[in-house]
Tab-separated table of N, CA and C in Angstrom:
chain	number	residue	atom	x	y	z
A	1	MET	N	113.730	74.174	90.752
A	1	MET	CA	112.258	74.873	91.410
A	1	MET	C	111.994	76.666	90.356
A	2	LEU	N	110.964	76.708	90.232
A	2	LEU	CA	111.440	77.903	89.665
A	2	LEU	C	109.922	79.183	89.919
A	3	VAL	N	110.212	80.065	90.594
A	3	VAL	CA	109.740	81.074	91.463
A	3	VAL	C	109.139	82.367	90.946
A	4	LEU	N	107.967	82.630	90.305
A	4	LEU	CA	107.914	83.831	89.823
A	4	LEU	C	107.067	85.238	90.567
A	5	GLY	N	107.642	85.805	90.651
A	5	GLY	CA	106.754	87.213	91.297
A	5	GLY	C	106.623	88.782	90.779
A	6	CYS	N	105.621	89.405	91.038
A	6	CYS	CA	105.635	90.577	90.818
A	6	CYS	C	105.532	91.679	91.707
A	7	GLY	N	106.446	92.616	91.671
A	7	GLY	CA	106.037	93.991	92.795
A	7	GLY	C	106.498	93.438	94.319
A	8	GLY	N	106.487	94.571	94.903
A	8	GLY	CA	106.332	94.570	96.264
A	8	GLY	C	107.393	93.295	96.921
A	9	GLY	N	107.888	92.163	96.557
A	9	GLY	CA	108.665	91.277	97.271
A	9	GLY	C	107.985	90.223	98.116
A	10	ASN	N	107.001	91.108	98.548
A	10	ASN	CA	106.484	90.254	99.761
A	10	ASN	C	105.962	88.687	99.861
A	11	VAL	N	106.249	87.813	101.133
A	11	VAL	CA	105.463	86.757	100.536
A	11	VAL	C	104.022	86.151	101.688
A	12	LEU	N	102.778	85.881	101.047
A	12	LEU	CA	102.009	86.278	101.815
A	12	LEU	C	101.390	84.704	102.132
A	13	ASP	N	100.950	85.146	103.439
A	13	ASP	CA	100.233	83.510	104.070
A	13	ASP	C	98.985	83.386	103.155
A	14	PRO	N	98.293	82.854	102.723
A	14	PRO	CA	97.219	82.177	101.733
A	14	PRO	C	96.380	82.566	102.449
A	15	LYS	N	96.024	82.659	103.542
A	15	LYS	CA	94.646	83.243	104.131
A	15	LYS	C	94.958	85.070	103.979
A	16	PHE	N	95.765	85.533	103.978
A	16	PHE	CA	95.847	86.845	104.001
A	16	PHE	C	96.216	87.536	102.636
A	17	GLN	N	95.505	87.717	101.337
A	17	GLN	CA	95.513	88.206	100.187
A	17	GLN	C	95.206	89.572	100.015
A	18	PRO	N	96.051	90.584	100.594
A	18	PRO	CA	95.527	92.016	100.331
A	18	PRO	C	94.966	92.591	98.283
A	19	GLN	N	93.988	93.595	98.679
A	19	GLN	CA	93.828	93.848	97.065
A	19	GLN	C	94.681	95.190	97.049
A	20	VAL	N	95.738	95.282	96.308
A	20	VAL	CA	96.593	96.269	96.068
A	20	VAL	C	96.713	96.966	95.037
A	21	ALA	N	95.961	98.741	94.936
A	21	ALA	CA	96.140	98.836	93.834
A	21	ALA	C	97.568	100.229	93.761
A	22	ASN	N	98.623	100.228	93.015
A	22	ASN	CA	99.766	100.731	93.388
A	22	ASN	C	99.996	102.031	92.243
A	23	ASN	N	99.028	102.543	92.216
A	23	ASN	CA	99.386	103.581	90.571
A	23	ASN	C	100.257	105.240	91.710
A	24	PRO	N	100.974	105.972	90.525
A	24	PRO	CA	101.733	106.592	90.835
A	24	PRO	C	100.320	107.667	91.242
A	25	ASP	N	101.082	108.811	92.804
A	25	ASP	CA	100.069	109.459	93.337
A	25	ASP	C	98.943	108.773	94.005
A	26	ASN	N	98.728	107.595	93.722
A	26	ASN	CA	97.410	106.909	94.253
A	26	ASN	C	97.654	105.589	94.487
A	27	PHE	N	97.863	105.333	96.093
A	27	PHE	CA	98.018	104.012	96.385
A	27	PHE	C	96.913	103.509	96.863
A	28	GLN	N	96.134	102.275	97.040
A	28	GLN	CA	94.907	101.667	97.516
A	28	GLN	C	95.398	100.333	98.655
A	29	PHE	N	94.781	99.805	99.698
A	29	PHE	CA	95.126	98.529	100.350
A	29	PHE	C	93.860	98.304	100.845
A	30	GLN	N	93.302	97.150	100.612
A	30	GLN	CA	92.297	96.809	100.990
A	30	GLN	C	92.305	95.283	101.440
A	31	ALA	N	92.119	94.772	102.697
A	31	ALA	CA	92.216	93.208	103.018
A	31	ALA	C	91.223	93.010	103.929
A	32	THR	N	90.243	92.232	103.707
A	32	THR	CA	89.102	91.575	104.580
A	32	THR	C	89.136	90.150	105.088
A	33	GLY	N	88.853	89.921	106.415
A	33	GLY	CA	88.368	88.453	107.365
A	33	GLY	C	89.624	88.089	107.465
A	34	VAL	N	90.731	89.332	107.790
A	34	VAL	CA	92.250	88.980	108.006
A	34	VAL	C	92.066	88.398	109.115
A	35	THR	N	92.811	87.113	109.849
A	35	THR	CA	92.639	86.208	111.104
A	35	THR	C	93.756	86.173	111.557
A	36	ASN	N	94.781	87.082	112.547
A	36	ASN	CA	95.654	86.943	113.467
A	36	ASN	C	97.183	86.463	112.612
A	37	VAL	N	97.390	87.511	111.692
A	37	VAL	CA	98.523	87.899	110.840
A	37	VAL	C	99.443	88.885	111.427
A	38	THR	N	100.658	88.168	111.438
A	38	THR	CA	101.890	88.858	112.017
A	38	THR	C	102.438	88.779	110.826
A	39	GLN	N	102.843	89.889	110.170
A	39	GLN	CA	103.931	90.299	108.648
A	39	GLN	C	104.077	91.659	108.455
A	40	THR	N	104.858	92.185	108.050
A	40	THR	CA	105.267	93.331	107.442
A	40	THR	C	105.498	93.452	106.032
A	41	LEU	N	104.139	94.021	105.013
A	41	LEU	CA	104.467	94.634	103.835
A	41	LEU	C	105.125	95.981	103.479
A	42	THR	N	106.107	95.676	102.352
A	42	THR	CA	106.576	97.005	102.181
A	42	THR	C	106.334	97.030	100.381
A	43	TYR	N	105.782	98.510	100.597
A	43	TYR	CA	105.466	99.039	99.183
A	43	TYR	C	106.276	99.936	98.771
A	44	ASN	N	107.116	100.037	97.380
A	44	ASN	CA	107.585	101.146	96.496
A	44	ASN	C	106.491	102.022	96.320
A	45	TRP	N	105.863	103.171	96.462
A	45	TRP	CA	104.773	104.160	95.627
A	45	TRP	C	105.515	105.070	95.042
A	46	GLN	N	105.367	105.846	93.966
A	46	GLN	CA	105.508	106.999	93.160
A	46	GLN	C	104.805	108.182	93.707
A	47	ASN	N	105.356	109.166	94.469
A	47	ASN	CA	104.773	110.042	94.779
A	47	ASN	C	104.837	111.391	94.612
A	48	SER	N	104.580	112.028	93.308
A	48	SER	CA	105.172	113.337	92.642
A	48	SER	C	105.338	114.725	93.557
A	49	GLY	N	104.479	114.378	94.766
A	49	GLY	CA	104.462	115.590	95.328
A	49	GLY	C	105.160	115.269	96.687
A	50	ALA	N	105.244	116.128	97.607
A	50	ALA	CA	105.902	116.143	99.003
A	50	ALA	C	105.219	116.163	100.059
A	51	ALA	N	103.876	115.811	99.992
A	51	ALA	CA	102.710	115.183	100.899
A	51	ALA	C	102.126	114.366	100.232
A	52	ALA	N	101.122	113.518	101.138
A	52	ALA	CA	100.102	113.140	100.953
A	52	ALA	C	98.913	112.996	101.918
A	53	SER	N	97.537	112.487	101.247
A	53	SER	CA	96.622	112.739	101.872
A	53	SER	C	96.453	111.323	102.356
A	54	ILE	N	96.095	110.882	103.730
A	54	ILE	CA	96.046	109.061	103.870
A	54	ILE	C	94.447	108.722	104.575
A	55	ASN	N	94.071	108.310	104.229
A	55	ASN	CA	92.449	108.004	104.445
A	55	ASN	C	92.354	106.629	104.680
A	56	GLN	N	92.156	106.234	106.480
A	56	GLN	CA	92.614	105.144	107.275
A	56	GLN	C	90.726	104.671	107.511
A	57	ALA	N	90.107	103.543	107.403
A	57	ALA	CA	89.260	103.174	107.425
A	57	ALA	C	89.285	101.676	107.398
A	58	CYS	N	89.544	101.551	108.660
A	58	CYS	CA	89.689	100.362	109.219
A	58	CYS	C	88.984	99.531	110.339
A	59	SER	N	88.707	97.913	110.914
A	59	SER	CA	88.199	97.991	111.829
A	59	SER	C	88.919	96.742	112.517
A	60	VAL	N	89.864	97.209	112.965
A	60	VAL	CA	90.629	96.233	114.101
A	60	VAL	C	89.997	95.259	115.321
A	61	SER	N	90.232	93.930	114.749
A	61	SER	CA	89.171	93.569	115.901
A	61	SER	C	90.515	92.599	117.388
A	62	GLY	N	91.733	92.450	116.578
A	62	GLY	CA	92.326	92.067	117.727
A	62	GLY	C	94.002	92.296	116.764
A	63	GLY	N	94.762	92.205	117.899
A	63	GLY	CA	96.441	92.775	117.595
A	63	GLY	C	96.259	94.123	117.279
A	64	SER	N	97.596	94.277	116.310
A	64	SER	CA	97.714	95.832	115.933
A	64	SER	C	97.875	95.980	114.761
A	65	ALA	N	97.582	97.211	114.388
A	65	ALA	CA	98.543	97.434	112.801
A	65	ALA	C	98.792	98.799	112.301
A	66	ALA	N	99.593	99.142	111.967
A	66	ALA	CA	100.501	100.546	111.755
A	66	ALA	C	101.082	100.809	110.024
A	67	ILE	N	100.902	101.740	110.028
A	67	ILE	CA	101.075	101.879	108.674
A	67	ILE	C	101.975	103.178	108.586
A	68	HIS	N	103.540	103.310	108.386
A	68	HIS	CA	104.734	104.156	107.842
A	68	HIS	C	104.744	104.113	106.416
A	69	LEU	N	104.619	105.831	106.376
A	69	LEU	CA	104.949	106.123	105.226
A	69	LEU	C	106.863	106.760	105.018
A	70	ARG	N	107.901	106.678	103.723
A	70	ARG	CA	109.203	107.448	104.096
A	70	ARG	C	108.839	107.799	102.772
A	71	ASP	N	109.695	108.995	102.982
A	71	ASP	CA	110.060	109.876	101.784
A	71	ASP	C	111.134	108.843	100.779
A	72	ALA	N	111.142	110.149	99.443
A	72	ALA	CA	112.146	109.186	98.893
A	72	ALA	C	113.970	109.426	99.460
A	73	THR	N	113.896	110.291	100.196
A	73	THR	CA	115.235	110.149	101.639
A	73	THR	C	115.135	109.374	102.106
A	74	ASN	N	113.905	108.305	102.387
A	74	ASN	CA	114.072	107.455	103.591
A	74	ASN	C	113.339	107.955	104.960
A	75	ALA	N	113.029	109.084	105.105
A	75	ALA	CA	112.528	109.625	105.917
A	75	ALA	C	111.604	109.374	106.221
A	76	ILE	N	110.840	109.285	107.740
A	76	ILE	CA	109.611	108.646	107.962
A	76	ILE	C	108.710	110.101	108.342
A	77	VAL	N	107.757	109.929	107.441
A	77	VAL	CA	106.938	111.293	107.384
A	77	VAL	C	105.487	111.219	108.007
A	78	TYR	N	105.557	110.038	108.025
A	78	TYR	CA	103.825	109.585	108.661
A	78	TYR	C	103.903	108.214	108.953
A	79	SER	N	103.620	108.447	110.525
A	79	SER	CA	103.126	106.924	111.345
A	79	SER	C	101.930	106.791	111.678
A	80	LYS	N	101.085	105.956	112.103
A	80	LYS	CA	99.842	105.853	112.605
A	80	LYS	C	99.437	104.276	112.836
A	81	ASP	N	98.734	104.666	113.885
A	81	ASP	CA	98.135	102.817	114.212
A	81	ASP	C	96.737	102.868	113.140
A	82	LEU	N	96.671	101.971	112.607
A	82	LEU	CA	95.625	101.831	111.801
A	82	LEU	C	94.020	101.983	112.441
A	83	LYS	N	94.021	101.198	113.684
A	83	LYS	CA	93.243	101.658	114.392
A	83	LYS	C	92.344	103.155	114.305
A	84	ALA	N	93.526	104.075	114.125
A	84	ALA	CA	92.468	105.697	114.020
A	84	ALA	C	92.133	105.328	112.784
A	85	ASN	N	90.905	105.802	112.479
A	85	ASN	CA	90.103	106.239	111.027
A	85	ASN	C	90.181	107.692	111.085
A	86	GLY	N	89.987	107.936	109.695
A	86	GLY	CA	89.838	109.750	109.329
A	86	GLY	C	91.134	109.777	108.286
A	87	THR	N	90.969	110.906	108.093
A	87	THR	CA	91.734	111.455	106.153
A	87	THR	C	92.831	112.029	107.657
A	88	PHE	N	94.163	112.213	106.874
A	88	PHE	CA	95.386	112.816	108.051
A	88	PHE	C	96.202	112.637	106.626
A	89	THR	N	97.386	114.256	106.961
A	89	THR	CA	98.198	114.315	105.969
A	89	THR	C	99.347	113.957	106.692
A	90	ASN	N	100.465	114.026	105.729
A	90	ASN	CA	101.772	113.786	106.515
A	90	ASN	C	102.960	114.650	106.942
A	91	ASN	N	103.619	114.672	107.547
A	91	ASN	CA	104.876	115.619	107.521
A	91	ASN	C	105.115	115.771	106.526
A	92	PRO	N	106.115	117.427	105.608
A	92	PRO	CA	106.666	117.253	104.122
A	92	PRO	C	107.180	116.589	103.942
A	93	GLY	N	107.913	115.943	102.702
A	93	GLY	CA	108.787	114.789	102.227
A	93	GLY	C	109.183	115.537	101.026
A	94	THR	N	109.644	114.216	100.867
A	94	THR	CA	110.912	114.521	99.615
A	94	THR	C	109.813	113.751	97.989
A	95	ALA	N	109.453	114.295	97.205
A	95	ALA	CA	108.957	113.834	96.021
A	95	ALA	C	109.757	112.170	95.626
A	96	GLY	N	109.139	111.683	94.913
A	96	GLY	CA	110.207	110.620	94.378
A	96	GLY	C	109.758	108.665	94.730
A	97	THR	N	110.422	107.981	94.907
A	97	THR	CA	109.954	106.544	95.390
A	97	THR	C	109.868	106.636	96.991
A	98	TRP	N	108.318	106.430	96.897
A	98	TRP	CA	108.352	106.568	98.708
A	98	TRP	C	108.351	105.410	99.364
A	99	LYS	N	108.130	104.885	100.414
A	99	LYS	CA	108.544	103.485	100.976
A	99	LYS	C	106.798	103.264	101.891
A	100	ILE	N	105.473	102.880	101.507
A	100	ILE	CA	104.454	102.106	102.842
A	100	ILE	C	104.963	101.028	103.150
A	101	GLU	N	105.209	101.146	104.477
A	101	GLU	CA	104.781	99.765	105.098
A	101	GLU	C	103.923	99.495	106.005
A	102	VAL	N	103.065	98.652	105.731
A	102	VAL	CA	102.124	97.630	106.773
A	102	VAL	C	102.632	97.018	107.803
A	103	VAL	N	102.574	96.951	109.155
A	103	VAL	CA	103.062	96.371	110.274
A	103	VAL	C	101.795	95.763	110.978
A	104	LEU	N	101.951	94.137	111.208
A	104	LEU	CA	100.790	93.739	111.213
A	104	LEU	C	101.758	93.104	112.409
A	105	SER	N	101.155	93.017	113.485
A	105	SER	CA	100.981	91.771	114.959
A	105	SER	C	99.919	91.328	114.982
A	106	GLY	N	99.706	90.199	114.870
A	106	GLY	CA	98.109	89.335	115.332
A	106	GLY	C	97.253	89.703	114.991
A	107	VAL	N	96.657	90.510	114.012
A	107	VAL	CA	95.685	91.390	113.224
A	107	VAL	C	94.734	90.985	113.117
A	108	SER	N	93.601	91.203	113.222
A	108	SER	CA	92.325	90.280	112.900
A	108	SER	C	91.463	91.593	112.255
A	109	GLY	N	90.919	91.440	111.267
A	109	GLY	CA	89.611	92.492	111.072
A	109	GLY	C	89.712	92.621	109.310
A	110	THR	N	89.319	94.205	109.202
A	110	THR	CA	89.545	94.674	108.108
A	110	THR	C	90.314	95.946	107.589
A	111	LEU	N	91.429	95.810	107.167
A	111	LEU	CA	92.491	96.795	106.714
A	111	LEU	C	92.023	97.633	105.583
A	112	ASN	N	91.952	98.760	105.107
A	112	ASN	CA	91.371	99.714	104.270
A	112	ASN	C	92.163	100.920	104.493
A	113	PHE	N	93.126	101.537	103.613
A	113	PHE	CA	93.413	102.900	103.638
A	113	PHE	C	94.150	102.948	102.371
A	114	ARG	N	94.409	104.346	102.139
A	114	ARG	CA	94.612	105.071	100.453
A	114	ARG	C	95.300	105.939	100.959
A	115	ALA	N	96.543	106.184	100.430
A	115	ALA	CA	97.404	107.428	100.174
A	115	ALA	C	97.307	108.044	98.649
A	116	GLN	N	97.219	109.398	99.034
A	116	GLN	CA	97.225	110.031	97.736
A	116	GLN	C	97.963	111.225	97.703
A	117	LYS	N	98.609	111.897	96.529
A	117	LYS	CA	99.783	112.557	96.354
A	117	LYS	C	98.242	114.141	97.057
A	118	ASN	N	99.257	114.968	97.722
A	118	ASN	CA	98.334	116.101	97.821
A	118	ASN	C	99.029	117.242	97.786
């Protein structure tokens, strides 16, 4: 059996296929029509700065969804419920390869967020 894949290392439920744009200093995540998904997704993201601006515009109708950002030293520099909409800034961190963790538990709705170098 041959299995091929690109980046992220996540196995996705066929009902849950987020659109992800993972570019240096600019990460975007969008998923519509999400229904009762429980999964943790982790993405490596290059941030050349010590901070990021995070814009959250989600509509969560059930379950819970959270985002965590870890800087290049693996310190958590941002953690927020995705039900909170708005633009936020993380605690200062270390530039380099950051991790973006999307933690979903029985979530339904629309998920949309962006992280950009600040």
